[in-house]
Tab-separated table of N, CA and C in Angstrom:
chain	number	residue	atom	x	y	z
A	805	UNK	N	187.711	45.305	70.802
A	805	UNK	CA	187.750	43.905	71.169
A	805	UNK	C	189.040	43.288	70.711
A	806	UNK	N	188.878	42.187	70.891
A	806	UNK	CA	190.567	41.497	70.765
A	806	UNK	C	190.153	40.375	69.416
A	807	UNK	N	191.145	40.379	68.489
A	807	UNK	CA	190.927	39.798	67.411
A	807	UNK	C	192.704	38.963	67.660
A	808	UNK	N	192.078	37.424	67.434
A	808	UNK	CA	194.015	36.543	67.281
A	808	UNK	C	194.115	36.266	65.564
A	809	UNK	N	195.799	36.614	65.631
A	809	UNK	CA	196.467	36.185	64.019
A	809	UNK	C	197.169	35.266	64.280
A	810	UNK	N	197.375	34.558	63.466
A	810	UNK	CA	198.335	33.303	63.769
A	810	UNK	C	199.941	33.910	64.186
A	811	UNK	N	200.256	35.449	64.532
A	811	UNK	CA	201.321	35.807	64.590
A	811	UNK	C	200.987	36.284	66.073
A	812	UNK	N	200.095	36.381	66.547
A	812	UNK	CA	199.954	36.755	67.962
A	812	UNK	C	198.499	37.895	68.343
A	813	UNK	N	198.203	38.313	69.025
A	813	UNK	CA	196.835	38.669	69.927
A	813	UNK	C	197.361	40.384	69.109
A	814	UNK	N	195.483	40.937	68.910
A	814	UNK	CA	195.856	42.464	68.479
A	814	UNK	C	194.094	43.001	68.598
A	815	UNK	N	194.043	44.287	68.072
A	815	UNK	CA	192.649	44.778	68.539
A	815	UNK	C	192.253	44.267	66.986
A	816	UNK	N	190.732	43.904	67.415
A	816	UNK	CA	189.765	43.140	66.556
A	816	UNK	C	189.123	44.639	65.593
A	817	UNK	N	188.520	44.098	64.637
A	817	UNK	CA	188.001	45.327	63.620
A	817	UNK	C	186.563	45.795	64.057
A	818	UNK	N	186.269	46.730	64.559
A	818	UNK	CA	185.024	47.736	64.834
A	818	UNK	C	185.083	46.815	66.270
A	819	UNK	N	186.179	46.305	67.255
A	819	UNK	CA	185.586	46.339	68.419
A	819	UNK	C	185.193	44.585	68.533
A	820	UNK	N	185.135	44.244	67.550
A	820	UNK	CA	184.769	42.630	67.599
A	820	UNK	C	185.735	41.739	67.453
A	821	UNK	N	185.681	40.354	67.747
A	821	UNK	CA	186.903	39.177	67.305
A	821	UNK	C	187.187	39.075	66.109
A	822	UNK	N	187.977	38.530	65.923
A	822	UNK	CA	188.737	38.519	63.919
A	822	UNK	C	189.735	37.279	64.030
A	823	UNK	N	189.918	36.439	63.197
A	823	UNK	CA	190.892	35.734	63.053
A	823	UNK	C	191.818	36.681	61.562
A	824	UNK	N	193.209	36.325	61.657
A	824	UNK	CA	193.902	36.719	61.163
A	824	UNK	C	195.125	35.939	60.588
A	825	UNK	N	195.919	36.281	59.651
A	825	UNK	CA	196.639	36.066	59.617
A	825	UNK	C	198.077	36.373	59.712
A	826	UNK	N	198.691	36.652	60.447
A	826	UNK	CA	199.987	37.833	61.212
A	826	UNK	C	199.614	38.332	62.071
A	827	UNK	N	198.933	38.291	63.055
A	827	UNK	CA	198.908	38.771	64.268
A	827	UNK	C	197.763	39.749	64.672
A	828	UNK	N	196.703	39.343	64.721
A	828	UNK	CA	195.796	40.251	65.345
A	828	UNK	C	195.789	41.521	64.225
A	829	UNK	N	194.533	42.407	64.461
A	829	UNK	CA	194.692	43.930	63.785
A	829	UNK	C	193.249	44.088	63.335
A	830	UNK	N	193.655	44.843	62.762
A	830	UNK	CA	192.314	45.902	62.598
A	830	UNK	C	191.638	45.389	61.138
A	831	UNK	N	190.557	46.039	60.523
A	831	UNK	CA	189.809	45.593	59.641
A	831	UNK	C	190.337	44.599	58.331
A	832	UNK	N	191.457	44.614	57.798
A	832	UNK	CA	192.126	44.255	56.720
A	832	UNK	C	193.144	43.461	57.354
A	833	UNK	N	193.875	43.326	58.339
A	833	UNK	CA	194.867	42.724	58.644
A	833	UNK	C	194.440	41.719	59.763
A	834	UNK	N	193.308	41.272	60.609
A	834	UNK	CA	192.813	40.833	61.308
A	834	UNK	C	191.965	39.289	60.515
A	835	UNK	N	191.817	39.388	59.438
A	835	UNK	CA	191.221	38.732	58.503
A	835	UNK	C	192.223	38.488	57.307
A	836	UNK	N	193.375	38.884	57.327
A	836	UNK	CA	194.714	38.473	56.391
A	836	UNK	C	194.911	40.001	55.753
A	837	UNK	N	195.686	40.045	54.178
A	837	UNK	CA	196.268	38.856	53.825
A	837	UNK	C	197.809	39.372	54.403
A	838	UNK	N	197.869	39.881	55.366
A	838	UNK	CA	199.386	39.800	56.144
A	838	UNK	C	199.895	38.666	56.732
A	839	UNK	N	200.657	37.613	56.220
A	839	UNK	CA	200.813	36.658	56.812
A	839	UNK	C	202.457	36.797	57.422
A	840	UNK	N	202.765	35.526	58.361
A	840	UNK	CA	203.808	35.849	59.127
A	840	UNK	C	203.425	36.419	60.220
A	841	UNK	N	204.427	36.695	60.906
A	841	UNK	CA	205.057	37.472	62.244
A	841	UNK	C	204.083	38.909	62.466
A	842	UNK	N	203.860	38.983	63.897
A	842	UNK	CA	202.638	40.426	63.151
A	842	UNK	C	202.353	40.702	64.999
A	843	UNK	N	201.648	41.119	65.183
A	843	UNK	CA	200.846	41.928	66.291
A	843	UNK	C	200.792	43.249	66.107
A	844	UNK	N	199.304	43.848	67.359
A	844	UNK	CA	199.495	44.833	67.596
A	844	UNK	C	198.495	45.294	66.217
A	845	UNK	N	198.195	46.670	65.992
A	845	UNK	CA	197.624	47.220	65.390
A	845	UNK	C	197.476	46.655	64.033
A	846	UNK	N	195.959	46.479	63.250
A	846	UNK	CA	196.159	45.835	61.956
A	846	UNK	C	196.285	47.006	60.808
A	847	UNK	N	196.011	46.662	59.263
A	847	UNK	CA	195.844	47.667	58.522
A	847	UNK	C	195.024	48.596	58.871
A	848	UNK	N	193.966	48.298	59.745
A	848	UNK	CA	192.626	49.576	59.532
A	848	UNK	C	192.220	49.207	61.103
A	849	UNK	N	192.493	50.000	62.447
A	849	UNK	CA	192.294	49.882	63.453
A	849	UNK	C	190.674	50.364	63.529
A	850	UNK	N	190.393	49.605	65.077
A	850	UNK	CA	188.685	50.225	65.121
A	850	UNK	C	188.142	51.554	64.849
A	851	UNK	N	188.840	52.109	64.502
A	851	UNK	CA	188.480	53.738	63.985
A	851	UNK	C	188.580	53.389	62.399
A	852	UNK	N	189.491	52.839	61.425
A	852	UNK	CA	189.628	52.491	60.468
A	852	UNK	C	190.837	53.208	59.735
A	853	UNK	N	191.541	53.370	60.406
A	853	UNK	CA	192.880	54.395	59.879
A	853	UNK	C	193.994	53.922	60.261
A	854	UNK	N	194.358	53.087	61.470
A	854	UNK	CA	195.931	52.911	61.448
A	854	UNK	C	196.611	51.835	61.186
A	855	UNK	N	197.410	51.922	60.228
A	855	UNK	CA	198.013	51.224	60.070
A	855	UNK	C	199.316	50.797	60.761
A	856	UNK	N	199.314	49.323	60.906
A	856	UNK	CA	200.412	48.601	61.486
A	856	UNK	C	200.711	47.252	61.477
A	857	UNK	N	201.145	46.440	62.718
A	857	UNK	CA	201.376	45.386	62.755
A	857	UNK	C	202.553	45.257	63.342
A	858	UNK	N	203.810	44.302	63.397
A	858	UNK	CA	204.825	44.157	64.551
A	858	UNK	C	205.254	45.366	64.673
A	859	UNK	N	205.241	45.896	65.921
A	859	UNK	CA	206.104	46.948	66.382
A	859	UNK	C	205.796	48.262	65.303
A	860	UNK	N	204.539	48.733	64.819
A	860	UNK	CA	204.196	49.401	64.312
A	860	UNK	C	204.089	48.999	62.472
A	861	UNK	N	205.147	48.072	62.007
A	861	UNK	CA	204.618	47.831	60.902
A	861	UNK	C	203.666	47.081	60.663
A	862	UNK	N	203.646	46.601	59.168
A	862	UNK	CA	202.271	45.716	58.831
A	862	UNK	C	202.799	44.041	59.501
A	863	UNK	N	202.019	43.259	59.175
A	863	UNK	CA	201.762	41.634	60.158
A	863	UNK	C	202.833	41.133	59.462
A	864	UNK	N	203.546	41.819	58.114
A	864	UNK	CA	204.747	40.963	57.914
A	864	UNK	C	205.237	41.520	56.903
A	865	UNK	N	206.174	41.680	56.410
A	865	UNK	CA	207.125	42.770	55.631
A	865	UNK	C	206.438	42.910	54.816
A	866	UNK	N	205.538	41.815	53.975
A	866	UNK	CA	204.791	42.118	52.997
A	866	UNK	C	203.516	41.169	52.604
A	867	UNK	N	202.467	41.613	52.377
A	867	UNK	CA	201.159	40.378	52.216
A	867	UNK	C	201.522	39.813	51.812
A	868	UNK	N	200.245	38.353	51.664
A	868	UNK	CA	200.697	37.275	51.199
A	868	UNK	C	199.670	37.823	49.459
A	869	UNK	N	200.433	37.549	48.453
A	869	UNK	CA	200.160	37.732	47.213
A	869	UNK	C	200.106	36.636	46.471
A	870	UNK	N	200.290	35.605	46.873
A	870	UNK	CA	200.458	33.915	46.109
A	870	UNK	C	198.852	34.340	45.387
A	871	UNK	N	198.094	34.348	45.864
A	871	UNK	CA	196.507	34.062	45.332
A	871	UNK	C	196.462	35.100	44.273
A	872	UNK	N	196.900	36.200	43.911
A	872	UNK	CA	196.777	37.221	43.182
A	872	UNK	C	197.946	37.439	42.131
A	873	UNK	N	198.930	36.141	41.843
A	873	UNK	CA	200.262	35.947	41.461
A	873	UNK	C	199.840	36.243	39.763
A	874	UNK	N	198.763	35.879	39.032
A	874	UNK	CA	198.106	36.111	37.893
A	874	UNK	C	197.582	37.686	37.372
A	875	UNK	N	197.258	37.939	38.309
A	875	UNK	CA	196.195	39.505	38.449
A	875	UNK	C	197.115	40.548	38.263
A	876	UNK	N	196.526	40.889	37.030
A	876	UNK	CA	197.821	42.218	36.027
A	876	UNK	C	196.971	43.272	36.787
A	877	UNK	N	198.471	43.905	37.284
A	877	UNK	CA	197.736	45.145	38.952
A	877	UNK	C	197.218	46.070	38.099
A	878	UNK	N	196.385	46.944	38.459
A	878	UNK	CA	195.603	47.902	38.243
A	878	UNK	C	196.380	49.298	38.591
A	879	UNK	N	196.305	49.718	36.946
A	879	UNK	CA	197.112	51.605	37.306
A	879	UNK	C	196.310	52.196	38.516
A	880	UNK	N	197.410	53.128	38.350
A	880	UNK	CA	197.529	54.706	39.088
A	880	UNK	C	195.776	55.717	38.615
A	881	UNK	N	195.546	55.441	37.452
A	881	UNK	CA	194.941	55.573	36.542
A	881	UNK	C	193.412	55.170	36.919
A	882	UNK	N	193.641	53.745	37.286
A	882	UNK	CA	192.722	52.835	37.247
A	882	UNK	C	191.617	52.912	38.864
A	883	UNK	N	192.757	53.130	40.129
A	883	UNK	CA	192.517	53.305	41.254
A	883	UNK	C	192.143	54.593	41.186
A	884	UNK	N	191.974	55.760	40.953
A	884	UNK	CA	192.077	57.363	40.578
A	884	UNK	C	190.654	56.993	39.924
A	885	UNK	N	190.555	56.697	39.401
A	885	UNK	CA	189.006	56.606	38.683
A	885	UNK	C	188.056	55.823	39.491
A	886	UNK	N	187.988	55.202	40.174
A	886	UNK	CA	187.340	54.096	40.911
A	886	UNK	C	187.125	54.694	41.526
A	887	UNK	N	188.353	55.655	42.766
A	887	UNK	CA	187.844	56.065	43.623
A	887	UNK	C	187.098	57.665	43.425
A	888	UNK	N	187.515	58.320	42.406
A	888	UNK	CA	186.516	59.191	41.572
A	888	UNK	C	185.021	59.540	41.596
A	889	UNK	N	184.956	58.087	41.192
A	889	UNK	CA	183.344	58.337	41.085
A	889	UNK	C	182.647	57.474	42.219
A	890	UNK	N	183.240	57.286	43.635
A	890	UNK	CA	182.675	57.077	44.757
A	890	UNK	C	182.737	58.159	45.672
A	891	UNK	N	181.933	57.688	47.081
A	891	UNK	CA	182.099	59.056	47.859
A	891	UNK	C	182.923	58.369	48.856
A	892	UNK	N	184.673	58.663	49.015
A	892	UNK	CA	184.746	57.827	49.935
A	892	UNK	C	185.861	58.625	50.692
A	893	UNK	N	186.028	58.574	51.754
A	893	UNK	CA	187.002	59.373	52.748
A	893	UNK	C	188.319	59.575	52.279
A	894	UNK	N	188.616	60.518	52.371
A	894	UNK	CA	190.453	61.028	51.596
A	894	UNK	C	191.056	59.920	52.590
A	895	UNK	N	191.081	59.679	53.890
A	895	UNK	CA	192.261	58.561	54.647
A	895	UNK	C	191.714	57.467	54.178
A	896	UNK	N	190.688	56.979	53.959
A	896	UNK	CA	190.205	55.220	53.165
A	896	UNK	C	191.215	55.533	52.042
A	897	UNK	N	190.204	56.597	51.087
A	897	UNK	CA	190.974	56.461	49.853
A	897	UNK	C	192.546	56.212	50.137
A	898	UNK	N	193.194	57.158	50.685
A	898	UNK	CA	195.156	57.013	50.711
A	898	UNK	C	195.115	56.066	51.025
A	899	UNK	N	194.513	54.860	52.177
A	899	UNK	CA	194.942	54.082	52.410
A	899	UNK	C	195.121	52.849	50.986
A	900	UNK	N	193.853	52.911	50.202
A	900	UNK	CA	193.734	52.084	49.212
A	900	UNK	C	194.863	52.284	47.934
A	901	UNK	N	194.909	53.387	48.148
A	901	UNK	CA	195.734	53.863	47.009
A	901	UNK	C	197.260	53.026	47.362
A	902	UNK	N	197.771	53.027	48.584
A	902	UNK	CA	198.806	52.088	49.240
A	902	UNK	C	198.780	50.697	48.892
A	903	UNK	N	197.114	50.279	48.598
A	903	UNK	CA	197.342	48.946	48.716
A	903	UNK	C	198.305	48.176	47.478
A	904	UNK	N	198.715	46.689	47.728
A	904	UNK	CA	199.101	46.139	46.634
A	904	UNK	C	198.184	46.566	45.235
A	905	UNK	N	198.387	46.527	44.241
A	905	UNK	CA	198.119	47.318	43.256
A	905	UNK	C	197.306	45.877	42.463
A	906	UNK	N	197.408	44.551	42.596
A	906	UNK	CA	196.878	43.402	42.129
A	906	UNK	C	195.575	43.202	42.542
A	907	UNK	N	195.881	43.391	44.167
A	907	UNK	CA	195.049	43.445	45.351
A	907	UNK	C	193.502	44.629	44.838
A	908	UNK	N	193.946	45.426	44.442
A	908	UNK	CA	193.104	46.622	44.074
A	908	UNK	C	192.507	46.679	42.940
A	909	UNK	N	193.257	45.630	42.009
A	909	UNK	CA	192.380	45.680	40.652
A	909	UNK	C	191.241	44.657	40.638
A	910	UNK	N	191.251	43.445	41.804
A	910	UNK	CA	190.351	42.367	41.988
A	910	UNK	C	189.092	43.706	42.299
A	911	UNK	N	189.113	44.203	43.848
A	911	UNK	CA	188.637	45.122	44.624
A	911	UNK	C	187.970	46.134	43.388
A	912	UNK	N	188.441	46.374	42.603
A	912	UNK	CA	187.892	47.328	41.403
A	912	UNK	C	186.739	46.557	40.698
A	913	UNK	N	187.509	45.425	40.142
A	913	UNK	CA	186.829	44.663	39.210
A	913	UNK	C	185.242	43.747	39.834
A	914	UNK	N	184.995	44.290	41.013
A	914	UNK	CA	183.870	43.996	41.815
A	914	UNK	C	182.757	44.968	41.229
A	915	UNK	N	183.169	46.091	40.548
A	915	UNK	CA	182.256	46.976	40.469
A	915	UNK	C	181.782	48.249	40.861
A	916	UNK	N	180.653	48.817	40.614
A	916	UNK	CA	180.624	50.166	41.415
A	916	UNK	C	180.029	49.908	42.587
A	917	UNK	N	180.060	51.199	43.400
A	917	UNK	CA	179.770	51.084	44.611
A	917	UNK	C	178.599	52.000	44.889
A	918	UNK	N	178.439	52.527	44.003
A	918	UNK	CA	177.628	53.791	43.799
A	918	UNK	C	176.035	53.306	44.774
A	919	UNK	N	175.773	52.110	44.036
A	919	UNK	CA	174.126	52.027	45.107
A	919	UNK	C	174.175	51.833	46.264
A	920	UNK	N	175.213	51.945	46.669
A	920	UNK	CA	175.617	51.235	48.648
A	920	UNK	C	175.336	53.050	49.191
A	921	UNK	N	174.480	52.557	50.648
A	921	UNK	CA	174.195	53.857	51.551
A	921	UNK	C	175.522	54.331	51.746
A	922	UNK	N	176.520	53.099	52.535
A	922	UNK	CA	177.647	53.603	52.848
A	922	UNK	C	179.109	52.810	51.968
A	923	UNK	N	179.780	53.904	50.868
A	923	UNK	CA	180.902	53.298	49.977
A	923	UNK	C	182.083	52.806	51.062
A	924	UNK	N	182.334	53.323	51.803
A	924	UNK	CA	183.238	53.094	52.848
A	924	UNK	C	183.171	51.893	53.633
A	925	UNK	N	181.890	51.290	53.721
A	925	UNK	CA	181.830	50.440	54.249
A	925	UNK	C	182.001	48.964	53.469
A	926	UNK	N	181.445	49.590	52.143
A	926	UNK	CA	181.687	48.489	51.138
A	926	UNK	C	183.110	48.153	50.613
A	927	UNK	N	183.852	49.385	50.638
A	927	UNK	CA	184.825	49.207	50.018
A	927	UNK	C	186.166	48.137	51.255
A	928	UNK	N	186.008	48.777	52.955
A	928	UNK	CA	186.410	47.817	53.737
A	928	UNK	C	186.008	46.394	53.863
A	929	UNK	N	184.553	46.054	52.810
A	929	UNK	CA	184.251	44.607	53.043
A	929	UNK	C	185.180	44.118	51.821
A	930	UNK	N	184.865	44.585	50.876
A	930	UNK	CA	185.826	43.914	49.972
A	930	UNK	C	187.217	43.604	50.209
A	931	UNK	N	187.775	44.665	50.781
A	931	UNK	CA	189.181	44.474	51.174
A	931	UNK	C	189.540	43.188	52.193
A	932	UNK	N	188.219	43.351	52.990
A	932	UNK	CA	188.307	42.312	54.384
A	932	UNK	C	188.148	40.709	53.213
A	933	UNK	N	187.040	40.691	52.668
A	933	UNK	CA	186.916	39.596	51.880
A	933	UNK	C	188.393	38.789	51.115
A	934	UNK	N	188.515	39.857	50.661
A	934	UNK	CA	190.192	38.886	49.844
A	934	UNK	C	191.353	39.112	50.712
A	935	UNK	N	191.130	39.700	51.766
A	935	UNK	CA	191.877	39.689	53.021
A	935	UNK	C	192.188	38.067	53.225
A	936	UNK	N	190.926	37.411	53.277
A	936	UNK	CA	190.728	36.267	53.994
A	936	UNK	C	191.086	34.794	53.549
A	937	UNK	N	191.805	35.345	52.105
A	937	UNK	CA	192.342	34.277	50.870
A	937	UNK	C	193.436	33.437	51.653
A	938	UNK	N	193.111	31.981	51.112
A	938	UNK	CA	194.037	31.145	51.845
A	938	UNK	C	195.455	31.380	50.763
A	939	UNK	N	196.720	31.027	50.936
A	939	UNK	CA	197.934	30.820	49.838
A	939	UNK	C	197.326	30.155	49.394
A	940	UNK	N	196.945	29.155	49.151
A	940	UNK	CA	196.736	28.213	47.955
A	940	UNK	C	195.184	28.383	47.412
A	941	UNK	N	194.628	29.586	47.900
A	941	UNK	CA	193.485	30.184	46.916
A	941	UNK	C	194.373	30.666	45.757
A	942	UNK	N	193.253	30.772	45.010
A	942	UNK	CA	193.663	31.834	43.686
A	942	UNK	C	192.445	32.348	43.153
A	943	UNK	N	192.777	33.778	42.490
A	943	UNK	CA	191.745	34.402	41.797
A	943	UNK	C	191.754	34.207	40.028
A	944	UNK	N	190.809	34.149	39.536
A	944	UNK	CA	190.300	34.065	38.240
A	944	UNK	C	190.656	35.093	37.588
A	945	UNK	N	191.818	35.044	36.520
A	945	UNK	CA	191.787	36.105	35.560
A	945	UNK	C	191.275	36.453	34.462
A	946	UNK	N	190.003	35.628	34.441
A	946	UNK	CA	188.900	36.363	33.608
A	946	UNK	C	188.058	36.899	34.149
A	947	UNK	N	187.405	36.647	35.623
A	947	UNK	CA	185.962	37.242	35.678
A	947	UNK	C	186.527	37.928	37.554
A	948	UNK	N	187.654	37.670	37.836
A	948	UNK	CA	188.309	37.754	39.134
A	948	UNK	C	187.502	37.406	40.604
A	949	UNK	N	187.099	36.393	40.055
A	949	UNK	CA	186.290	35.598	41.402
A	949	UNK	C	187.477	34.893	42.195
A	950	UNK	N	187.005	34.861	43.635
A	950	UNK	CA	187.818	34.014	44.147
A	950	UNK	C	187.667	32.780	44.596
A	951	UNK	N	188.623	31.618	44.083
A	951	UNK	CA	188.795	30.010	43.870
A	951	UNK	C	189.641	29.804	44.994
A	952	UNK	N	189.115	28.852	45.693
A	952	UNK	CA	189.344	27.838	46.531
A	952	UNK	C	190.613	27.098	45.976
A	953	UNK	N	191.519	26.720	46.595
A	953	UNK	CA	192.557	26.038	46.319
A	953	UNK	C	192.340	24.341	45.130
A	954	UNK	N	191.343	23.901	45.839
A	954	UNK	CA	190.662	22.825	45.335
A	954	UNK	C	190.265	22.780	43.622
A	955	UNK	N	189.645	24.152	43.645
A	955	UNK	CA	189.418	24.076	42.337
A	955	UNK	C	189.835	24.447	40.696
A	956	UNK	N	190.136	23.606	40.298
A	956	UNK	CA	190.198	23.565	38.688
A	956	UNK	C	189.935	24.469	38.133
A	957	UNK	N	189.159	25.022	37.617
A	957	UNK	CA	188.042	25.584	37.120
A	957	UNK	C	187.280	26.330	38.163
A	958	UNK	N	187.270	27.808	37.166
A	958	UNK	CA	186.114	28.841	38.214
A	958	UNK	C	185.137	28.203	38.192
A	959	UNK	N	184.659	28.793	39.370
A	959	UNK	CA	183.026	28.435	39.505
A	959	UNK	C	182.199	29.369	38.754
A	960	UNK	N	182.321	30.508	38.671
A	960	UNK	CA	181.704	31.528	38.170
A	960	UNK	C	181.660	31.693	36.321
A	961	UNK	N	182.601	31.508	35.817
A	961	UNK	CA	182.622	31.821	34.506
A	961	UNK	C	183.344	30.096	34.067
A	962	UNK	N	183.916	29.398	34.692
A	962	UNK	CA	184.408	28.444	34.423
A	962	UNK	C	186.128	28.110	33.410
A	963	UNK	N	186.624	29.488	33.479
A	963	UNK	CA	187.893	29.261	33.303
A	963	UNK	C	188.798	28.204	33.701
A	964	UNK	N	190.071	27.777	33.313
A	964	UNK	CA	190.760	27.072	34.021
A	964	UNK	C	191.574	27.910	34.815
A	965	UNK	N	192.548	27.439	36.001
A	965	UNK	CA	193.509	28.015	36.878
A	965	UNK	C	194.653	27.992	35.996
A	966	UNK	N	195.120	29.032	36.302
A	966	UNK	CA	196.104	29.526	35.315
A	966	UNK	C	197.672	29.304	36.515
């Protein structure tokens, strides 16, 4: 199906519509956080593997990371263990292992995945979820929930915005 990014028209994730940010795409990039200039194939096309965006790259030289500007990235170490003790596809996994490394320690700090029928599927919602962060969201660097631009203070643990 056809999913629009604010960068232009691209295939939607599993076949369905998506708003985006950079241009249309597939599971992760159809829903952000590629912002800018973009079309054409997203991070994770309806099969869940290709990566792209303008003219084969991603929706814009590089995600948008404003919301995650706090979030001390998560080792080599850290991603290697996570994905360890899940059952999850060697091309998911490489792909994650690619991701921004800030991006991946939120995605970690969600937890295990272990009771889900399908890890693969969980692990693309999460990604899609903070995919969908506005710039002027931000995440919590105590409990790594994600805050609405609006707010002060987490909702969840009640930190201040740092």
């Amino acid at each position: 199906g056809d999913g629009w990014g604010c960068g232009g028209k691209g295939d939607g994730w599993g076949g369905k519509s998506g708003w985006g940010c950079g241009g249309g795409g597939g599971d992760w990039s159809s829903y952000g956080p590629w912002c800018g200039k973009g079309g054409g194939k997203g991070m994770w096309d309806t099969k869940g593997m290709s990566m792209g965006g303008k003219d084969g790259g991603f929706g814009s030289e590089s995600p948008c990371l404003k919301p995650f500007v706090n979030v001390t990235p998560a080792t080599d170490e850290e991603i290697n263990m996570f994905l360890g003790m899940h059952n999850i596809e060697e091309s998911i996994a490489a792909k994650f292992r690619t991701m921004d490394k800030q991006i991946a320690k939120v995605v970690i700090s969600k937890g295990s995945m272990l009771d889900a029928r399908d890890q693969n599927a969980v692990l693309r919602q999460r990604c899609a979820a903070l995919s969908a962060l506005r710039e002027d969201d931000w995440i919590c660097t105590n409990c790594f929930d994600h805050q609405f631009a609006k707010n002060a203070m987490c909702r969840k643990c009640g930190s201040p915005r740092m």
